[in-house]
Structures are given as C-alpha cells and as structure tokens.
XYZ file of C-alpha atoms in Angstrom:
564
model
C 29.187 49.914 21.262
C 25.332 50.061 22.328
C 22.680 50.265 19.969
C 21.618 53.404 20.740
C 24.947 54.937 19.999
C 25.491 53.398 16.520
C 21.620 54.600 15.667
C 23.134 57.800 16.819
C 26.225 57.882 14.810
C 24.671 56.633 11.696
C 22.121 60.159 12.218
C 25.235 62.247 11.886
C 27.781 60.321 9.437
C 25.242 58.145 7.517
C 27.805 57.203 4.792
C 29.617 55.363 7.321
C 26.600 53.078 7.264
C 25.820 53.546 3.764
C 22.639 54.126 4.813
C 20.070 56.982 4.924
C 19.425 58.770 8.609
C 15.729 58.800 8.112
C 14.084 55.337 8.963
C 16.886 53.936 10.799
C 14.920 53.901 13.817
C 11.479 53.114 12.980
C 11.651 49.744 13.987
C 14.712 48.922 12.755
C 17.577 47.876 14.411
C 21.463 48.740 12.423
C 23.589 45.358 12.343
C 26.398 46.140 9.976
C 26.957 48.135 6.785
C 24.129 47.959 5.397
C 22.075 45.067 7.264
C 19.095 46.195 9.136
C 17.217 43.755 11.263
C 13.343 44.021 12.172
C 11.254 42.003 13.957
C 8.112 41.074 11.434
C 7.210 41.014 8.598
C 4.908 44.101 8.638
C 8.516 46.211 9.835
C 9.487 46.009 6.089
C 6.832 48.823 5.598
C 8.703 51.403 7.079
C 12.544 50.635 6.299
C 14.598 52.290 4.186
C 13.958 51.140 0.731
C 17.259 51.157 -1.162
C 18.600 48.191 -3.423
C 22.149 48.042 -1.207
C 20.572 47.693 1.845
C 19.877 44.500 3.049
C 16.919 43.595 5.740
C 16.848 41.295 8.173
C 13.452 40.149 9.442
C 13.577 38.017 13.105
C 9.810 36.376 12.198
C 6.656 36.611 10.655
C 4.555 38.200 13.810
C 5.295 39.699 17.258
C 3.982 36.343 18.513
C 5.303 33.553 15.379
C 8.738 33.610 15.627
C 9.241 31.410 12.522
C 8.767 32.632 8.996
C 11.854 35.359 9.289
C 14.953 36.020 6.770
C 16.263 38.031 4.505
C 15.024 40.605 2.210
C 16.298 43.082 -0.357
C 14.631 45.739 -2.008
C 13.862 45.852 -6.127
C 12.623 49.429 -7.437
C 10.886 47.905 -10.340
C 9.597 44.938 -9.450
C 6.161 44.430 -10.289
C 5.608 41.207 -8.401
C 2.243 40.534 -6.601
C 2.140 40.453 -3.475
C 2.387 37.583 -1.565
C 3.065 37.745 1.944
C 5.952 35.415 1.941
C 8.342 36.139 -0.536
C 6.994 39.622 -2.276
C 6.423 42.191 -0.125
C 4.613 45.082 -1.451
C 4.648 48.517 0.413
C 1.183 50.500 1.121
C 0.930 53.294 -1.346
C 4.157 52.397 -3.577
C 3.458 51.142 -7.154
C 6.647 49.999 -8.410
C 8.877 48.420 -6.022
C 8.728 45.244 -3.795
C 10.489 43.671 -0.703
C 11.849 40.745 -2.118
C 13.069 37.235 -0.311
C 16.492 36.287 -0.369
C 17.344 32.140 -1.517
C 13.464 31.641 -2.263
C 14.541 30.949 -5.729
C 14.576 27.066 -5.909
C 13.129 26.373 -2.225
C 9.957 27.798 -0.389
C 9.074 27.170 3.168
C 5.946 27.338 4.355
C 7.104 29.212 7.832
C 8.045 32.391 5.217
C 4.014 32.753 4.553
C 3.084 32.308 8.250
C 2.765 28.855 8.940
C 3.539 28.686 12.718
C 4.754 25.245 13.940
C 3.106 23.894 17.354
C 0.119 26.568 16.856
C -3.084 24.333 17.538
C -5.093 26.559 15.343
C -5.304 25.394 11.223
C -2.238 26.612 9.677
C -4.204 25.377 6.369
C -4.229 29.183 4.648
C -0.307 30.063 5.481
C 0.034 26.176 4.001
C -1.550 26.644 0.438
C -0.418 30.323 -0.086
C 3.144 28.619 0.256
C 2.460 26.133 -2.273
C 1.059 28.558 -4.818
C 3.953 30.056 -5.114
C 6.123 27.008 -5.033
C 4.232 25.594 -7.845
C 3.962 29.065 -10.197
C 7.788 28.832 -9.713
C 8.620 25.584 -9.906
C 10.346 25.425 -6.554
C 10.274 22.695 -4.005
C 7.494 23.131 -1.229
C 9.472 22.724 2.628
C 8.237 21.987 6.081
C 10.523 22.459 9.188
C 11.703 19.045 10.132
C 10.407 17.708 13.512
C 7.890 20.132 14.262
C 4.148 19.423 14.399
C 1.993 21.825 12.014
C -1.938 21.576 12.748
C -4.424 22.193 9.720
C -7.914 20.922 9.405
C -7.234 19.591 5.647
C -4.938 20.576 2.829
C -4.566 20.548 -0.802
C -1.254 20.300 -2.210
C -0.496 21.174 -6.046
C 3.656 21.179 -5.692
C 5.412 18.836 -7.540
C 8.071 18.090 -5.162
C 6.807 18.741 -1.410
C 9.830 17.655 1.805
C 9.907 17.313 5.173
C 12.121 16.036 7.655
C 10.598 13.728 10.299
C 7.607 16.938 10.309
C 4.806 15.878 11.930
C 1.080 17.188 10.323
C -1.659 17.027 12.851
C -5.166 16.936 12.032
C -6.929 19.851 13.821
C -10.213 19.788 12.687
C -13.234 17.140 11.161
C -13.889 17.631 7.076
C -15.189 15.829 4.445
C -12.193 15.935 2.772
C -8.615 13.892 2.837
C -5.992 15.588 5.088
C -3.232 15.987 2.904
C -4.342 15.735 -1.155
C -1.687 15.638 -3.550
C -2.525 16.702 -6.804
C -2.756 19.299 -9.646
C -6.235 18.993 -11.316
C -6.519 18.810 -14.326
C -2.749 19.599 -15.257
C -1.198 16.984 -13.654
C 1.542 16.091 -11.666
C 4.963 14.857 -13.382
C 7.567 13.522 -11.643
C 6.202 14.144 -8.360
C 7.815 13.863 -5.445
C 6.639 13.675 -1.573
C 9.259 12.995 1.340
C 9.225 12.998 5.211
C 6.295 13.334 7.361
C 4.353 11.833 10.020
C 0.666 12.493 9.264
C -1.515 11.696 12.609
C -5.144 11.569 12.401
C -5.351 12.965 15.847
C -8.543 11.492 16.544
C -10.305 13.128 13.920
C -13.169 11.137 11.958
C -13.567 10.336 8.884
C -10.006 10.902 7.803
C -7.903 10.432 4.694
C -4.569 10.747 5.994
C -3.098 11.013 2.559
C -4.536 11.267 -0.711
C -2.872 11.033 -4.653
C -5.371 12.488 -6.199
C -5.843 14.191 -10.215
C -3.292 12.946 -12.551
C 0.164 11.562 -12.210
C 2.998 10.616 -13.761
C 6.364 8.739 -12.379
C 5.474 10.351 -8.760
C 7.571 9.017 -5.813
C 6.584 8.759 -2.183
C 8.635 7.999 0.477
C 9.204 8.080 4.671
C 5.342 8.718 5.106
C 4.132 7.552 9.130
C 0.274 7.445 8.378
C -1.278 7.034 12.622
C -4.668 7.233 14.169
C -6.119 6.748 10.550
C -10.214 5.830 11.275
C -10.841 5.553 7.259
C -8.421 5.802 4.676
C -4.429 6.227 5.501
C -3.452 6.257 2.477
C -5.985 6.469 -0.673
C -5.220 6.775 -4.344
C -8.155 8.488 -6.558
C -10.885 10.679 -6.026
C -13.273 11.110 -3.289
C -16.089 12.281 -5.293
C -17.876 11.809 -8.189
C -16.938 9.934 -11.456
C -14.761 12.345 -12.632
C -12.384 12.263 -10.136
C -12.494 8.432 -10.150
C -11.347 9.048 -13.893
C -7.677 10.236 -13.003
C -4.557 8.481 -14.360
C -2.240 7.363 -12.195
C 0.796 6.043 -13.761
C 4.124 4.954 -12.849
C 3.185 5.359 -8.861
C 6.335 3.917 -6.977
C 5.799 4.190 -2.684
C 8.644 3.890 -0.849
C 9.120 3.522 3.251
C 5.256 4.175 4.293
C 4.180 2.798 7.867
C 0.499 2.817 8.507
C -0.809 2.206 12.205
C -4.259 1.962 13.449
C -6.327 0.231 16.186
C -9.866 2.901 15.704
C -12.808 1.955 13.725
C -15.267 4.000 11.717
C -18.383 5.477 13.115
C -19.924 6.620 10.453
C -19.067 3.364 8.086
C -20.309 0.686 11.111
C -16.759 -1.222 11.000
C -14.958 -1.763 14.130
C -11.335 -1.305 11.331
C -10.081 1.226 9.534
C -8.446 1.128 5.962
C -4.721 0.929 5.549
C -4.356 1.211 1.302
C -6.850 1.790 -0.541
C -6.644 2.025 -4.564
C -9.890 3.057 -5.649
C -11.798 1.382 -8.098
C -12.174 3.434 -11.617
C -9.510 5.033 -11.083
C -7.070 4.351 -14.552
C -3.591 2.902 -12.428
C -0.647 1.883 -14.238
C 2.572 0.752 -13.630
C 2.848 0.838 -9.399
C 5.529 -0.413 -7.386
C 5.382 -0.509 -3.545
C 8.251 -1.322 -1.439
C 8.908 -1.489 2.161
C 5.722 -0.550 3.113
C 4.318 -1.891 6.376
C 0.735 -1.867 8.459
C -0.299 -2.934 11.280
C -3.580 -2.582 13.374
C -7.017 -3.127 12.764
C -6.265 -2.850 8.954
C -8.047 -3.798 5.911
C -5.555 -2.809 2.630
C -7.257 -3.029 -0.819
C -5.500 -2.337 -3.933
C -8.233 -1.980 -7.291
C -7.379 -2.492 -10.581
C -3.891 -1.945 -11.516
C -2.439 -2.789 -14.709
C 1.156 -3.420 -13.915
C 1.871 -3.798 -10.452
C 4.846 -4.892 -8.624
C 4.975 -5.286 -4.599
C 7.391 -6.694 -2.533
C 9.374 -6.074 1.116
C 6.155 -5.418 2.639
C 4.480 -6.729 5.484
C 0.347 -6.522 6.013
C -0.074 -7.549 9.422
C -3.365 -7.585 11.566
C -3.184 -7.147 15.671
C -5.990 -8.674 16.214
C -9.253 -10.172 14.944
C -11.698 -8.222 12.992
C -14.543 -8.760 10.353
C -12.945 -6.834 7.142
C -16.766 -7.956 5.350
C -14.945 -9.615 2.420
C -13.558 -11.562 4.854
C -9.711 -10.756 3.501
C -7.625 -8.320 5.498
C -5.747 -7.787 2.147
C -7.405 -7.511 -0.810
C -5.784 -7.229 -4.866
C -8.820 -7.035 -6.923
C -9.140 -7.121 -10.704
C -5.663 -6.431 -10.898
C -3.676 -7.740 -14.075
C 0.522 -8.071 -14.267
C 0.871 -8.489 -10.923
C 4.711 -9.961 -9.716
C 4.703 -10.210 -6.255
C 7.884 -10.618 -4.948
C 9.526 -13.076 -2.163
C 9.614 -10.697 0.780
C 5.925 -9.651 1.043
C 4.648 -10.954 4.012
C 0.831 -10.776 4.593
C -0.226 -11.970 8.157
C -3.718 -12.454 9.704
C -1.895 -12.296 13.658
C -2.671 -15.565 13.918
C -6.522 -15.595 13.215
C -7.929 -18.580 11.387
C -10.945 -17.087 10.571
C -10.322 -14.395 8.103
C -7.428 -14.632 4.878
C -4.784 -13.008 4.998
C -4.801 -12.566 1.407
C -7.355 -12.174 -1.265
C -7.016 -12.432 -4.903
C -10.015 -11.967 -6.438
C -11.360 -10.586 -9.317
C -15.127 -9.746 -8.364
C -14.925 -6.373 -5.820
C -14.989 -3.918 -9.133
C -18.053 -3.984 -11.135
C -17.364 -4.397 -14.583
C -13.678 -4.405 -13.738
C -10.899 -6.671 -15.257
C -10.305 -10.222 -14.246
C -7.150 -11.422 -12.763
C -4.559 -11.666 -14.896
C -1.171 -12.739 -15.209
C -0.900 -12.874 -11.352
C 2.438 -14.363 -9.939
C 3.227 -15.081 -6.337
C 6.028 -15.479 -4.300
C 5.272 -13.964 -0.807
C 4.328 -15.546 2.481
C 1.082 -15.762 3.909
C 0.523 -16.185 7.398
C -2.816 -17.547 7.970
C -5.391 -18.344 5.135
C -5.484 -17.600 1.257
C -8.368 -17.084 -0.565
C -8.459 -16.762 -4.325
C -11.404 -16.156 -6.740
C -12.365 -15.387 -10.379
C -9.277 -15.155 -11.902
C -8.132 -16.005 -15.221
C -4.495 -16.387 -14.368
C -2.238 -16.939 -11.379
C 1.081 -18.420 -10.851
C 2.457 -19.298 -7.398
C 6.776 -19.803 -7.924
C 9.198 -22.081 -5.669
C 9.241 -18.931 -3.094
C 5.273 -19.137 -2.073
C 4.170 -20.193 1.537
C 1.359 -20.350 3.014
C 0.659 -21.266 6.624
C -3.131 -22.144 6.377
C -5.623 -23.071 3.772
C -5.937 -21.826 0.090
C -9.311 -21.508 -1.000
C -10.067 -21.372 -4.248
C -14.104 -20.377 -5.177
C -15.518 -18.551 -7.854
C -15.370 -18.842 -11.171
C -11.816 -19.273 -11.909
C -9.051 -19.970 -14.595
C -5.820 -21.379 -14.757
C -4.043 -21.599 -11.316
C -0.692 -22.969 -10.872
C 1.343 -23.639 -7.767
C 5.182 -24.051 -8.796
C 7.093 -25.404 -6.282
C 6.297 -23.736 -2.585
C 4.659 -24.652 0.601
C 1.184 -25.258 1.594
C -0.752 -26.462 4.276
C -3.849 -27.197 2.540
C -5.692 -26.669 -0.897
C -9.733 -26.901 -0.867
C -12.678 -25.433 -2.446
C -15.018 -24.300 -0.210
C -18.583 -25.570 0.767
C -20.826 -23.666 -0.581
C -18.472 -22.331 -3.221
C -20.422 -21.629 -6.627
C -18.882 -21.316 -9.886
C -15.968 -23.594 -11.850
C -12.577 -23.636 -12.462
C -10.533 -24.360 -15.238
C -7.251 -26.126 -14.651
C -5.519 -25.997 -11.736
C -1.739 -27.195 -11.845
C 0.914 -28.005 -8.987
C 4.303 -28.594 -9.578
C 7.293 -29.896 -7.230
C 4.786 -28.351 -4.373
C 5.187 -29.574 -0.618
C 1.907 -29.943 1.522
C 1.771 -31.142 4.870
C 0.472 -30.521 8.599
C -3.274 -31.144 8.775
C -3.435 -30.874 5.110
C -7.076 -30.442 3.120
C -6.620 -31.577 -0.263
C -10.000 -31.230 -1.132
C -12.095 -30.344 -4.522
C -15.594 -31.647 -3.443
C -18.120 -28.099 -3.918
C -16.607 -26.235 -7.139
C -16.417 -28.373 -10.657
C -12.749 -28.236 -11.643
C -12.329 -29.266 -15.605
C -8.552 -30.575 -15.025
C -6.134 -30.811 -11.662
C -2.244 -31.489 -12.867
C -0.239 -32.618 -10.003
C 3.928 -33.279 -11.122
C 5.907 -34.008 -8.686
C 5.434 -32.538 -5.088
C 4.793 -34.242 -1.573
C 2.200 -34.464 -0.017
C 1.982 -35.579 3.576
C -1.523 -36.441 4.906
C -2.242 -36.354 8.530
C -5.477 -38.114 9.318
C -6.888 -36.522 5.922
C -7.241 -37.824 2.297
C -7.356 -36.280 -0.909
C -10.762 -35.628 -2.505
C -11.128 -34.955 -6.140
C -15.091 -35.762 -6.315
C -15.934 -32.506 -8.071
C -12.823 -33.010 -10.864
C -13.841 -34.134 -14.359
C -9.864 -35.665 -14.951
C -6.713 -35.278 -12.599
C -3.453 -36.749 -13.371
C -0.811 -36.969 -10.475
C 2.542 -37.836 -12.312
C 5.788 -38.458 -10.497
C 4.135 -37.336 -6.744
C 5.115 -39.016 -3.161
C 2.224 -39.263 -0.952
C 3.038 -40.029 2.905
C 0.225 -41.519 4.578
C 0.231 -40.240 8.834
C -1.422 -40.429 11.918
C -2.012 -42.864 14.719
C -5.915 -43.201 13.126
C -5.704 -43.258 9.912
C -8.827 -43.484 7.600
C -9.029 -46.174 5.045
C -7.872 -44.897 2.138
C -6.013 -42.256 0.933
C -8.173 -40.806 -2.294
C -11.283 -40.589 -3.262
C -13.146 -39.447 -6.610
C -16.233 -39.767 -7.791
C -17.125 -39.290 -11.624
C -13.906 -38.610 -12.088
C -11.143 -39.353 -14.653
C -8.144 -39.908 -12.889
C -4.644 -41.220 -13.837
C -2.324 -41.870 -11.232
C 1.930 -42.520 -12.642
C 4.553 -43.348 -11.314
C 2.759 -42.283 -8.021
C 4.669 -43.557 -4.822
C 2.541 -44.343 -1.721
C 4.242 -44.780 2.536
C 0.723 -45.700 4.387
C 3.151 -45.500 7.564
C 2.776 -49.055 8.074
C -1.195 -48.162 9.869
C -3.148 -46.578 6.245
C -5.434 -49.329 4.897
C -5.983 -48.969 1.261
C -5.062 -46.132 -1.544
C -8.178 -45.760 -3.685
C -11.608 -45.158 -2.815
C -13.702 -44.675 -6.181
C -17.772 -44.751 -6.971
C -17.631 -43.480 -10.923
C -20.550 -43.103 -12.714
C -18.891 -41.621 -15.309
C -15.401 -41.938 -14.524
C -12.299 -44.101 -14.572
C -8.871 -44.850 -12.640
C -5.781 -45.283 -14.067
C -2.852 -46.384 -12.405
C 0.472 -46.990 -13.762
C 3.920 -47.954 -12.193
C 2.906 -46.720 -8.910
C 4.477 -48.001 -5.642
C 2.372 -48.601 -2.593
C 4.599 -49.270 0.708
C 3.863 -49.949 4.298
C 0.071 -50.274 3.795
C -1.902 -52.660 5.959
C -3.674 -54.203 3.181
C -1.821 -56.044 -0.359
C -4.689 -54.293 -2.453
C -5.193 -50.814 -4.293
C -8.932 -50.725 -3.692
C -10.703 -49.887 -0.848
C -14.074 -52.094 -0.218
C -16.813 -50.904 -2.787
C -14.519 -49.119 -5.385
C -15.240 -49.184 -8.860
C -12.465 -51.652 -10.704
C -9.856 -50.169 -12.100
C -9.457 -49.097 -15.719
C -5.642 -49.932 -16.078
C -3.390 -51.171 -13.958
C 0.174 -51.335 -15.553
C 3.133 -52.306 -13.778
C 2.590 -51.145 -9.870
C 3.351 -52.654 -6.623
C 1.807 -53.048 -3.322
C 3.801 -54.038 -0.236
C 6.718 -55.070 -2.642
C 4.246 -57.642 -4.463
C 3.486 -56.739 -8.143
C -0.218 -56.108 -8.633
C-alpha cells in the first residue's frame, strides 16, 4: 500500500494506527503501529507527542545523515536539553523527546558529529562527552570513519573507537585529543581504537593524558604526521598542570610514525613519548608499543616503571640534542624487560638509549634500574645511582658511561664495548661485570672518568687489535675471566693501568700465538697482582711488557706452559 494511502487511512480510522490524525503528516512518515519516521532531528518538533508512539529519526540534518535513531516521548521529563539525547519542544515545559539505548552508550554522531565533514566537528564532539560523563556512559566514535576537529578535550572515562580515524583540521596551541577530568580525576580510564593523524598541522600533540589518573588503560592508538608531541603525558602549561598524578598508567598497542620536524622548535625530529618532567608518575607499564621515524622518545621521572615488547627505532640520522634518540631520565624502579628493542637504524653517531639521571632539574637519580633489552647501536648511561644489566642485555655498539655515577652492574649479556668517554667529567663508584661476553672491535676503556672499583667475574672478553685500559681506576680485580687476544697486528700488550690497584686471579690469557706481552703498568701509586693466571700462545715467556712497574705478587701463574 503507498504512503499516501496509509496517511490517508490513519485520517479516518486513527485507532487502527493507534495514533492521533493530526500531525501524521507534518513531516512524518507512518511505518507501523505506532512508529513514525522523520528525517532530522528538528522533525521531532512537530510529531505527535504521545508516550506509545515511537519516532524514528533518519539523521541529524537534511544534509548529515548520521546522528539518527530512535526516540520516545516522556510527559514529565524535566531533562535539559541537549541536542542529542533530550529533545525539548519550543514552548512545552514539561515533556522531552527522549533517546532510545543511550543509557550505557553515547555516540557522538547522536549530537551532530558528521563523519568525513572537513569542517571541526570539535562542538558536536564535547557536547557528546558531557553527557557521557554526567551519566557515566561510555563515549563512541563510528569505526572507520575520519572525524575532523581542530582540538578536543575529552573528560569520559571510557572513550572507543573502532579503527576511527581523527584528523586534525585546524593549527592550536593546544594537544589534539586531551584526556582528562581536571581536577576530579579520571579512575579507571579507558581509551580504545583510533588513528589520530596530525594532518600536517604544526605544533601538534596528537594525544595528551592530562589532570589526574588512576589505573587508566590505553590501547590500539596509530599516532601519524606528529611534528611535536605524539603522545605526551602531563600538562602543557604552567606548574599546576605539571603537578597532576598519574598513577597506574598501563599503554597498550600504540604505533607512532613520523618523518616532519618542528618549525617553531628548530629540530629537523619530532617527539614520539614524551613524559613530562614534574609531572608526579607512578606505577606505568608500556607494552607493545612501537615508533619509528625521525623520533626522539623521552620518558621523565617515573617511580615504578615497567616496559617491555617495544621497539624505538630511528629511519634515519638526526641530532635529538642530547644526543639519545631514547631517553629514561631520573626514573627509579625501572625493569625493563627482554623484548624491548631500541635501535638507532644503524647510526653510530647518536645512542640508541640513554639512561641518565641529569635532564630534570632537581629530579631523582637513577635508581634501581634493571636491563634486559637490546640495543641496536650505542648506549649511553649517566648519573645514576643504580643499574643492573641481567643475562638477557645486548648491545651492538659502545656503552658509555659519563657523569657522575653509582653502582653499575652488567650480569651476564653481550657487549661490544665498555668506555668512558673523553672529555667525560664526574666519577663513578663501582662498576661490576659478571659472566659478560665482549667482543668485535671491543673498547674496554676507563681512561677520562675516575672509577673507585671495576669487578670483573667471569666473562670473555675477546680483543681485536684493542687492549683494556683501566688508567683512571683506583683498584680492579678480574677473577675467573678468559681474555682472547686477536688480530693479524696486534699491539704489545693486552692491559694497561696506571696508578692503579689491580689484582688479576685465576685470569686465563690466548695471545693467538701473534700478542706480545699481558701487562703494561707505570704506577705511581699503584700495584699488580697476579695470581694463578695462565698466559698461552703469547710471543714472549714474560708477563711484563718493556718499562712496567714490577709486579707486587706473583703466585702460582704460567706463561707459555712455563711456571713464572
């Protein structure tokens, strides 16, 4: 039967309908018993208004087809207006258009937010999550659809998408999307699901934690075209957003990608993490989290942080200023776990990693730090008061150690090299290595920084055309260590300390058959000790190179087989 006919029919026998003649037609369109359907949102003003009647709304505009549903009518609701799930009519006092299954859910389409429009959908956005936080509901986006706004500022507790895309439309001062409920607070939070894209904006925070939280969860973010912050934790202004707590963080799935640099900051990078400093953090874990770009990922001052299946990679070569394209600073109870992978892209120049406990001013040292990632490329720690490396650490290029630094140990894993720099300043307490493998063009080097004590147990050490240097150690003891002597032109000998107080036992020596002599020592101050070591294959029967101070003790050792 055509429309026109049922309009017609429910004009004479309206009880069929169960509806009232008047209205019908006034931009309504009869379904069934008592279902109208209208095409916007602004229809509901001149429909029927009875509580058995049910409405059926195509979209929000003539022109936004999204936003539609369904809507009954409650004589005595009192309800504000809203535009998206109380409708109030002109000139009617009690009484209100009301949105069916809004309850425990609110999408943002219901208060006009029009997927693919260009324009900033920022107001239909935030009237949406009003309402979804006075409720208590969860805060939805239409999965894999792009929605444009020029920033926005979320106060939801739980906010979900689906693969939905958020453009940037427009340059701000701002972050893009803030998360946060200043100064209530945000417990339990919960953000899922979107793909937020810079869109060649400047300036832009991608994604921003902001205000205080507790236990909130992030996962499946895709942070792209970021040219300053992807993803930022902390305020942007003033000390008293810098002041939030954030604790119990735990980020789940993010991938941030990036090739721009900043125009206003100078840098030809962009930044990938960034915790900022002040801000009171607590308790974060990250997990599968990857970057990749022109990066630079700092994390500031977390007490209690635990990171692991993630991978910090760089695409290419940039200056990141602190000359670490990862950065954990003043950080304490730190576990970093076997599966984080932090990669330079094979550039020499710059670490991979830094550890370092002098970014923050006035911020906590480094402590209780332990390692057990990969780094691929260079290492570079500094004033800390304790790190750890376990059996799971590698690292494809140099550690540096500098600063002013306290006890570093290195249990088991695999280095290439361990040096202080030159023109390092500061001292370091004790550093320890235990059952550690070095080799490749090794530097095992302490001449710039004074180092109170060096404990080497067990290990090998394989030196390539390269010695080991200990002239800025007060007292080193190697006990139980194998050191293979390499290369076609080898120097002539194998370590060297000046002023120093070193014990070598039970120490075993392979000069390849082509390495000269073991010891090279000038002590002022110092002494060597050696003690049922075994030299093999060396070219000459002695322990001493030419011009080494005499020996302290020698107890028991061998050279060549010979007892010396």
């Amino acid at each position: 039967m055509a429309l026109g006919a049922l309009t017609k029919l429910a004009k004479i026998v309206p009880e069929l309908f169960g509806l009232f003649a008047e209205g019908v037609t006034n931009g309504a369109a009869l379904l069934v018993r008592g279902v109208l359907a209208v095409d916007t949102i602004a229809d509901l003003q001149s429909v029927p208004r009875r509580s058995d009647l049910r409405v059926t709304v195509k979209g929000y505009t003539a022109t936004n087809r999204y936003g539609g549903g369904e809507f009954y009518w409650n004589a005595a609701s009192l309800a504000t207006h809203n535009g998206g799930t109380v409708i109030a009519v002109t000139g009617v006092a009690t009484g209100r258009w009301l949105r069916s299954g809004s309850d425990s859910a609110i999408m943002v389409d219901w208060f006009g937010a029009e997927p693919g429009n260009v324009t900033s959908q920022r107001t239909a956005i935030e009237a949406a999550d009003a309402v979804a936080l006075a409720t208590g509901a969860i805060l939805c986006f239409r999965g894999h659809v792009p929605y444009y706004a020029d920033e926005l500022f979320i106060k939801s507790r739980v906010v979900l998408g689906n693969h939905t895309v958020l453009m940037k439309s427009a340059t701000t001062n701002q972050g893009f999307f803030n998360w946060g409920n200043k100064p209530t607070g945000i417990v339990d939070g919960f953000v899922d699901g979107f793909n937020i894209d810079a869109n060649g904006k400047d300036n832009v925070v991608n994604f921003r934690v902001y205000g205080n939280h507790t236990r909130s969860r992030v996962r499946n973010l895709i942070l792209k075209d970021c040219d300053f912050y992807a993803f930022a934790i902390g305020g942007l202004t003033g000390q008293g957003d810098k002041d939030d707590v954030i604790d119990g963080l735990d980020l789940d799935g993010i991938y941030i990608a990036s090739e721009r640099g900043n125009v206003s900051l100078g840098t030809t990078y962009s930044f990938g993490l960034e915790i900022f400093p002040g801000v009171i953090a607590k308790n974060f874990r990250m997990r599968n989290i990857n970057t990749y770009g022109k990066i630079l990922n700092k994390v500031h001052s977390v007490d209690g942080l635990d990171i692991d299946h993630v991978n910090f990679k760089a695409s290419a070569s940039f200056n990141p200023l602190s000359s670490g394209y990862c950065e954990i600073n003043n950080c304490k109870n730190v576990v970093i776990g076997p599966n984080a992978v932090f990669d330079s892209g094979n550039n020499g120049t710059y670490y991979a990693l830094l550890i370092g406990g002098t970014r923050v001013v006035g911020g906590q040292d480094v402590t209780n730090f332990t390692m057990s990632g990969k780094i691929i490329g260079q290492l570079a720690i500094e004033k800390v008061v304790d790190v750890q490396m376990t059996s799971e650490f590698k690292c494809s290029h140099q550690t540096q150690i500098y600063n002013v630094c306290g006890r570093i140990g290195f249990n088991g894993g695999r280095l290439l090299s361990l040096n202080t720099p030159s023109g390092g300043t500061g001292s370091i307490e004790k550093i320890e290595l235990t059952g550690v493998t070095m080799d490749g063009p090794v530097r095992f080097e302490f001449d710039t920084i004074p180092i109170a004590e060096l404990i080497v147990t067990g290990g090998t050490f394989t030196l390539t055309s390269s010695q080991i240097r200990l002239n800025a150690v007060t007292y080193a003891l190697f006990n139980g260590s194998t050191i293979l002597l390499r290369g076609t032109s080898p120097l002539t000998y194998a370590l060297s300390a000046k002023n120093t107080n070193v014990t070598l036992q039970g120490v075993m020596m392979d000069g390849g058959g082509t390495w000269n002599r073991s010891i090279y020592a000038i002590d002022a101050t110092g002494s060597i000790r050696m003690i049922k070591c075994v030299l093999d294959r060396m070219v000459s029967s002695t322990i001493l190179a030419s011009g080494s101070s005499p020996l302290v003790l020698s107890l028991d050792n061998a050279v060549n087989g010979v007892a010396v």
